[in-house]
Each structure stands twice: as structure tokens, then as C-alpha cells.
N, CA, C and O atoms as a printed pandas DataFrame, in Angstrom:
     atom_number atom_name residue_name chain_id  residue_number  x_coord  y_coord  z_coord
0              1         N          UNK        A               1  102.882  128.006   98.454
1              2        CA          UNK        A               1  102.594  126.818   97.677
2              3         C          UNK        A               1  103.917  126.176   97.304
3              4         O          UNK        A               1  104.830  126.843   96.817
4              5         N          UNK        A               2  104.010  124.890   97.533
5              6        CA          UNK        A               2  105.195  124.141   97.145
6              7         C          UNK        A               2  104.764  123.076   96.156
7              8         O          UNK        A               2  103.864  122.281   96.427
8              9         N          UNK        A               3  105.410  123.071   95.022
9             10        CA          UNK        A               3  105.098  122.084   93.994
10            11         C          UNK        A               3  106.342  121.811   93.173
11            12         O          UNK        A               3  107.175  122.700   93.000
12            13         N          UNK        A               4  106.481  120.602   92.668
13            14        CA          UNK        A               4  107.616  120.308   91.806
14            15         C          UNK        A               4  107.524  121.133   90.524
15            16         O          UNK        A               4  106.433  121.436   90.042
16            17         N          UNK        A               5  108.674  121.486   89.990
17            18        CA          UNK        A               5  108.694  122.280   88.755
18            19         C          UNK        A               5  109.865  121.845   87.888
19            20         O          UNK        A               5  110.900  121.396   88.381
20            21         N          UNK        A               6  109.673  121.988   86.602
21            22        CA          UNK        A               6  110.695  121.693   85.596
22            23         C          UNK        A               6  110.785  122.919   84.711
23            24         O          UNK        A               6  109.779  123.357   84.152
24            25         N          UNK        A               7  111.980  123.477   84.576
25            26        CA          UNK        A               7  112.172  124.695   83.790
26            27         C          UNK        A               7  113.158  124.412   82.665
27            28         O          UNK        A               7  114.234  123.858   82.891
28            29         N          UNK        A               8  112.780  124.796   81.458
29            30        CA          UNK        A               8  113.664  124.687   80.294
30            31         C          UNK        A               8  114.192  126.061   79.950
31            32         O          UNK        A               8  113.476  127.057   80.052
32            33         N          UNK        A               9  115.444  126.112   79.544
33            34        CA          UNK        A               9  116.046  127.343   79.063
34            35         C          UNK        A               9  116.755  127.075   77.749
35            36         O          UNK        A               9  117.519  126.116   77.635
36            37         N          UNK        A              10  116.510  127.904   76.773
37            38        CA          UNK        A              10  117.135  127.751   75.461
38            39         C          UNK        A              10  118.202  128.828   75.298
39            40         O          UNK        A              10  117.951  130.010   75.534
40            41         N          UNK        A              11  119.380  128.410   74.896
41            42        CA          UNK        A              11  120.486  129.372   74.871
42            43         C          UNK        A              11  120.379  130.420   73.763
43            44         O          UNK        A              11  121.134  131.391   73.771
44            45         N          UNK        A              12  119.471  130.248   72.823
45            46        CA          UNK        A              12  119.264  131.258   71.775
46            47         C          UNK        A              12  117.893  131.918   71.864
47            48         O          UNK        A              12  117.417  132.520   70.902
48            49         N          UNK        A              13  117.272  131.798   73.017
49            50        CA          UNK        A              13  115.944  132.372   73.232
50            51         C          UNK        A              13  116.074  133.887   73.398
51            52         O          UNK        A              13  116.727  134.359   74.329
52            53         N          UNK        A              14  115.456  134.638   72.501
53            54        CA          UNK        A              14  115.514  136.090   72.568
54            55         C          UNK        A              14  114.409  136.686   73.436
55            56         O          UNK        A              14  114.501  137.840   73.856
56            57         N          UNK        A              15  113.361  135.902   73.707
57            58        CA          UNK        A              15  112.255  136.396   74.531
58            59         C          UNK        A              15  112.486  136.153   76.019
59            60         O          UNK        A              15  112.197  137.018   76.846
60            61         N          UNK        A              16  113.006  134.978   76.359
61            62        CA          UNK        A              16  113.308  134.639   77.752
62            63         C          UNK        A              16  114.766  134.177   77.787
63            64         O          UNK        A              16  115.052  133.012   77.513
64            65         N          UNK        A              17  115.678  135.076   78.119
65            66        CA          UNK        A              17  117.092  134.704   78.138
66            67         C          UNK        A              17  117.351  133.506   79.059
67            68         O          UNK        A              17  116.710  133.349   80.098
68            69         N          UNK        A              18  118.299  132.674   78.651
69            70        CA          UNK        A              18  118.606  131.467   79.417
70            71         C          UNK        A              18  118.942  131.792   80.876
71            72         O          UNK        A              18  118.538  131.058   81.779
72            73         N          UNK        A              19  119.662  132.860   81.111
73            74        CA          UNK        A              19  120.015  133.227   82.486
74            75         C          UNK        A              19  118.767  133.477   83.332
75            76         O          UNK        A              19  118.745  133.138   84.516
76            77         N          UNK        A              20  117.743  134.059   82.742
77            78        CA          UNK        A              20  116.493  134.298   83.461
78            79         C          UNK        A              20  115.792  132.973   83.778
79            80         O          UNK        A              20  115.278  132.788   84.882
80            81         N          UNK        A              21  115.773  132.057   82.809
81            82        CA          UNK        A              21  115.164  130.744   83.033
82            83         C          UNK        A              21  115.918  129.987   84.124
83            84         O          UNK        A              21  115.306  129.348   84.980
84            85         N          UNK        A              22  117.242  130.062   84.090
85            86        CA          UNK        A              22  118.073  129.402   85.100
86            87         C          UNK        A              22  117.802  130.009   86.487
87            88         O          UNK        A              22  117.715  129.288   87.481
88            89         N          UNK        A              23  117.671  131.322   86.540
89            90        CA          UNK        A              23  117.381  132.004   87.800
90            91         C          UNK        A              23  116.003  131.600   88.329
91            92         O          UNK        A              23  115.841  131.380   89.530
92            93         N          UNK        A              24  115.020  131.502   87.448
93            94        CA          UNK        A              24  113.686  131.066   87.849
94            95         C          UNK        A              24  113.745  129.667   88.450
95            96         O          UNK        A              24  113.176  129.417   89.513
96            97         N          UNK        A              25  114.434  128.758   87.768
97            98        CA          UNK        A              25  114.557  127.387   88.273
98            99         C          UNK        A              25  115.198  127.376   89.655
99           100         O          UNK        A              25  114.754  126.655   90.548
100          101         N          UNK        A              26  116.238  128.176   89.821
101          102        CA          UNK        A              26  116.925  128.234   91.107
102          103         C          UNK        A              26  116.006  128.761   92.199
103          104         O          UNK        A              26  115.970  128.212   93.300
104          105         N          UNK        A              27  115.267  129.820   91.902
105          106        CA          UNK        A              27  114.389  130.406   92.920
106          107         C          UNK        A              27  113.229  129.481   93.282
107          108         O          UNK        A              27  112.709  129.545   94.396
108          109         N          UNK        A              28  112.825  128.625   92.352
109          110        CA          UNK        A              28  111.748  127.673   92.619
110          111         C          UNK        A              28  112.252  126.371   93.231
111          112         O          UNK        A              28  111.466  125.565   93.730
112          113         N          UNK        A              29  113.568  126.173   93.189
113          114        CA          UNK        A              29  114.113  124.879   93.598
114          115         C          UNK        A              29  113.767  123.806   92.584
115          116         O          UNK        A              29  113.594  122.637   92.930
116          117         N          UNK        A              30  113.667  124.219   91.318
117          118        CA          UNK        A              30  113.214  123.336   90.243
118          119         C          UNK        A              30  114.382  122.682   89.509
119          120         O          UNK        A              30  115.524  123.135   89.590
120          121         N          UNK        A              31  114.075  121.635   88.813
121          122        CA          UNK        A              31  115.051  121.016   87.917
122          123         C          UNK        A              31  115.164  121.913   86.691
123          124         O          UNK        A              31  114.159  122.396   86.169
124          125         N          UNK        A              32  116.390  122.131   86.240
125          126        CA          UNK        A              32  116.639  122.989   85.078
126          127         C          UNK        A              32  117.225  122.149   83.947
127          128         O          UNK        A              32  118.136  121.349   84.159
128          129         N          UNK        A              33  116.689  122.343   82.746
129          130        CA          UNK        A              33  117.192  121.660   81.556
130          131         C          UNK        A              33  117.581  122.708   80.526
131          132         O          UNK        A              33  116.754  123.524   80.118
132          133         N          UNK        A              34  118.824  122.686   80.112
133          134        CA          UNK        A              34  119.334  123.618   79.101
134          135         C          UNK        A              34  119.140  123.003   77.718
135          136         O          UNK        A              34  119.473  121.840   77.492
136          137         N          UNK        A              35  118.600  123.794   76.802
137          138        CA          UNK        A              35  118.400  123.357   75.426
138          139         C          UNK        A              35  119.417  124.089   74.544
139          140         O          UNK        A              35  119.195  125.240   74.167
140          141         N          UNK        A              36  120.526  123.428   74.217
141          142        CA          UNK        A              36  121.556  124.092   73.415
142          143         C          UNK        A              36  121.097  124.321   71.979
143          144         O          UNK        A              36  120.359  123.518   71.408
144          145         N          UNK        A              37  121.545  125.419   71.418
145          146        CA          UNK        A              37  121.269  125.770   70.016
146          147         C          UNK        A              37  119.779  125.880   69.708
147          148         O          UNK        A              37  119.349  125.569   68.597
148          149         N          UNK        A              38  118.995  126.319   70.682
149          150        CA          UNK        A              38  117.549  126.456   70.486
150          151         C          UNK        A              38  117.111  127.864   70.837
151          152         O          UNK        A              38  117.740  128.559   71.635
152          153         N          UNK        A              39  116.010  128.260   70.217
153          154        CA          UNK        A              39  115.394  129.545   70.506
154          155         C          UNK        A              39  114.094  129.333   71.254
155          156         O          UNK        A              39  113.888  128.291   71.876
156          157         N          UNK        A              40  113.217  130.326   71.193
157          158        CA          UNK        A              40  111.977  130.306   71.956
158          159         C          UNK        A              40  110.941  129.325   71.406
159          160         O          UNK        A              40  110.101  128.835   72.161
160          161         N          UNK        A              41  110.986  129.037   70.120
161          162        CA          UNK        A              41  109.948  128.228   69.483
162          163         C          UNK        A              41  110.213  126.736   69.485
163          164         O          UNK        A              41  110.098  126.094   68.441
164          165         N          UNK        A              42  110.563  126.165   70.626
165          166        CA          UNK        A              42  110.902  124.740   70.705
166          167         C          UNK        A              42  109.805  123.838   70.130
167          168         O          UNK        A              42  110.133  122.905   69.398
168          169         N          UNK        A              43  108.512  124.070   70.425
169          170        CA          UNK        A              43  107.494  123.174   69.864
170          171         C          UNK        A              43  107.455  123.172   68.332
171          172         O          UNK        A              43  106.913  122.247   67.727
172          173         N          UNK        A              44  108.021  124.195   67.710
173          174        CA          UNK        A              44  108.010  124.278   66.252
174          175         C          UNK        A              44  109.262  123.665   65.620
175          176         O          UNK        A              44  109.348  123.563   64.396
176          177         N          UNK        A              45  110.221  123.262   66.434
177          178        CA          UNK        A              45  111.485  122.732   65.939
178          179         C          UNK        A              45  111.548  121.216   66.094
179          180         O          UNK        A              45  110.800  120.645   66.888
180          181         N          UNK        A              46  112.428  120.562   65.347
181          182        CA          UNK        A              46  112.552  119.105   65.447
182          183         C          UNK        A              46  112.912  118.603   66.848
183          184         O          UNK        A              46  112.700  117.427   67.146
184          185         N          UNK        A              47  113.444  119.455   67.699
185          186        CA          UNK        A              47  113.832  119.037   69.054
186          187         C          UNK        A              47  112.629  118.753   69.951
187          188         O          UNK        A              47  112.800  118.206   71.040
188          189         N          UNK        A              48  111.430  119.107   69.527
189          190        CA          UNK        A              48  110.257  118.974   70.400
190          191         C          UNK        A              48  110.092  117.557   70.931
191          192         O          UNK        A              48  109.632  117.379   72.059
192          193         N          UNK        A              49  110.455  116.541   70.145
193          194        CA          UNK        A              49  110.286  115.159   70.614
194          195         C          UNK        A              49  111.196  114.855   71.806
195          196         O          UNK        A              49  110.784  114.165   72.738
196          197         N          UNK        A              50  112.424  115.364   71.780
197          198        CA          UNK        A              50  113.322  115.120   72.912
198          199         C          UNK        A              50  112.869  115.917   74.140
199          200         O          UNK        A              50  113.029  115.455   75.270
200          201         N          UNK        A              51  112.310  117.094   73.926
201          202        CA          UNK        A              51  111.776  117.881   75.043
202          203         C          UNK        A              51  110.567  117.162   75.638
203          204         O          UNK        A              51  110.428  117.094   76.859
204          205         N          UNK        A              52  109.702  116.631   74.798
205          206        CA          UNK        A              52  108.540  115.884   75.289
206          207         C          UNK        A              52  108.991  114.653   76.074
207          208         O          UNK        A              52  108.385  114.315   77.091
208          209         N          UNK        A              53  110.041  113.982   75.616
209          210        CA          UNK        A              53  110.571  112.817   76.325
210          211         C          UNK        A              53  111.144  113.226   77.686
211          212         O          UNK        A              53  110.987  112.502   78.669
212          213         N          UNK        A              54  111.797  114.370   77.741
213          214        CA          UNK        A              54  112.341  114.885   79.008
214          215         C          UNK        A              54  111.215  115.165   79.999
215          216         O          UNK        A              54  111.326  114.841   81.182
216          217         N          UNK        A              55  110.139  115.765   79.514
217          218        CA          UNK        A              55  108.985  116.047   80.372
218          219         C          UNK        A              55  108.354  114.747   80.854
219          220         O          UNK        A              55  107.999  114.620   82.026
220          221         N          UNK        A              56  108.214  113.780   79.946
221          222        CA          UNK        A              56  107.644  112.483   80.308
222          223         C          UNK        A              56  108.494  111.787   81.372
223          224         O          UNK        A              56  107.956  111.240   82.334
224          225         N          UNK        A              57  109.803  111.805   81.207
225          226        CA          UNK        A              57  110.696  111.198   82.195
226          227         C          UNK        A              57  110.543  111.876   83.553
227          228         O          UNK        A              57  110.512  111.210   84.588
228          229         N          UNK        A              58  110.448  113.200   83.541
229          230        CA          UNK        A              58  110.302  113.959   84.781
230          231         C          UNK        A              58  108.986  113.614   85.472
231          232         O          UNK        A              58  108.954  113.382   86.680
232          233         N          UNK        A              59  107.905  113.580   84.703
233          234        CA          UNK        A              59  106.602  113.240   85.269
234          235         C          UNK        A              59  106.578  111.807   85.788
235          236         O          UNK        A              59  105.998  111.535   86.840
236          237         N          UNK        A              60  107.198  110.901   85.064
237          238        CA          UNK        A              60  107.275  109.510   85.512
238          239         C          UNK        A              60  108.032  109.423   86.830
239          240         O          UNK        A              60  107.647  108.671   87.726
240          241         N          UNK        A              61  109.113  110.195   86.947
241          242        CA          UNK        A              61  109.866  110.233   88.194
242          243         C          UNK        A              61  109.032  110.747   89.351
243          244         O          UNK        A              61  109.151  110.253   90.472
244          245         N          UNK        A              62  108.181  111.742   89.086
245          246        CA          UNK        A              62  107.296  112.260   90.135
246          247         C          UNK        A              62  106.300  111.200   90.576
247          248         O          UNK        A              62  105.974  111.088   91.758
248          249         N          UNK        A              63  105.822  110.423   89.611
249          250        CA          UNK        A              63  104.829  109.397   89.928
250          251         C          UNK        A              63  105.443  108.279   90.768
251          252         O          UNK        A              63  104.780  107.723   91.644
252          253         N          UNK        A              64  106.717  107.947   90.501
253          254        CA          UNK        A              64  107.345  106.852   91.232
254          255         C          UNK        A              64  108.008  107.311   92.522
255          256         O          UNK        A              64  108.150  106.524   93.458
256          257         N          UNK        A              65  108.416  108.578   92.583
257          258        CA          UNK        A              65  109.060  109.137   93.776
258          259         C          UNK        A              65  108.475  110.517   94.059
259          260         O          UNK        A              65  109.130  111.529   93.805
260          261         N          UNK        A              66  107.239  110.571   94.587
261          262        CA          UNK        A              66  106.629  111.877   94.829
262          263         C          UNK        A              66  107.451  112.682   95.841
263          264         O          UNK        A              66  108.030  112.121   96.772
264          265         N          UNK        A              67  107.493  114.002   95.645
265          266        CA          UNK        A              67  108.236  114.835   96.591
266          267         C          UNK        A              67  107.574  114.845   97.958
267          268         O          UNK        A              67  106.352  114.761   98.075
268          269         N          UNK        A              68  108.390  114.947   98.973
269          270        CA          UNK        A              68  107.861  115.074  100.337
270          271         C          UNK        A              68  107.422  116.509  100.539
271          272         O          UNK        A              68  108.102  117.445  100.117
272          273         N          UNK        A              69  106.337  116.668  101.155
273          274        CA          UNK        A              69  105.837  118.015  101.405
274          275         C          UNK        A              69  105.166  118.089  102.752
275          276         O          UNK        A              69  105.127  117.121  103.511
276          277         N          UNK        A              70  104.648  119.240  103.024
277          278        CA          UNK        A              70  103.926  119.460  104.259
278          279         C          UNK        A              70  102.491  119.806  103.900
279          280         O          UNK        A              70  102.115  120.978  103.885
280          281         N          UNK        A              71  101.680  118.775  103.607
281          282        CA          UNK        A              71  100.292  119.069  103.190
282          283         C          UNK        A              71   99.508  119.751  104.300
283          284         O          UNK        A              71   99.679  119.452  105.482
284          285         N          UNK        A              72   98.666  120.652  103.902
285          286        CA          UNK        A              72   97.804  121.348  104.867
286          287         C          UNK        A              72   96.436  120.705  104.883
287          288         O          UNK        A              72   95.936  120.274  103.844
288          289         N          UNK        A              73   95.831  120.638  106.046
289          290        CA          UNK        A              73   94.492  120.061  106.114
290          291         C          UNK        A              73   93.427  121.115  106.144
291          292         O          UNK        A              73   92.240  120.793  106.202
């Protein structure tokens, strides 16, 4: 399965270390976004609005420039 992916990594995340998130993004060929000075609970922190904007921008980019793939029939 090939699909676009967006991976966030927070440098103070104790549950999912940033290096692991970065490695996941690399293995998926995904876009990686580093969240400095953040932990695992991003939706609970004031930064959530900027993260939501990043996701919206990414989705908008997919809508205007869909990735090329090899669809199966």
C-alpha cells in the first residue's frame, strides 16, 4: 500500500522518542515535522492550533497536487 503520510515528532515526547518518529517518517517516505519543546500531549497544549494548521496545509497540498501512484484495478 502506498499512501501519503505526515509524521510529527516532539522533542520532549517520552512515549514516542523523536528519533523513532523521524525513522518512521523516513521508512514511509513521509513528510516529517519536528515540534520543538513539546511532549506527547500536543492536542492538550496551546501549540495544537499550529499543528492543526500544518495538517490543513498538508492536506490542501495533497488536494491540489495529488501524489502519483500506481493504482491497481
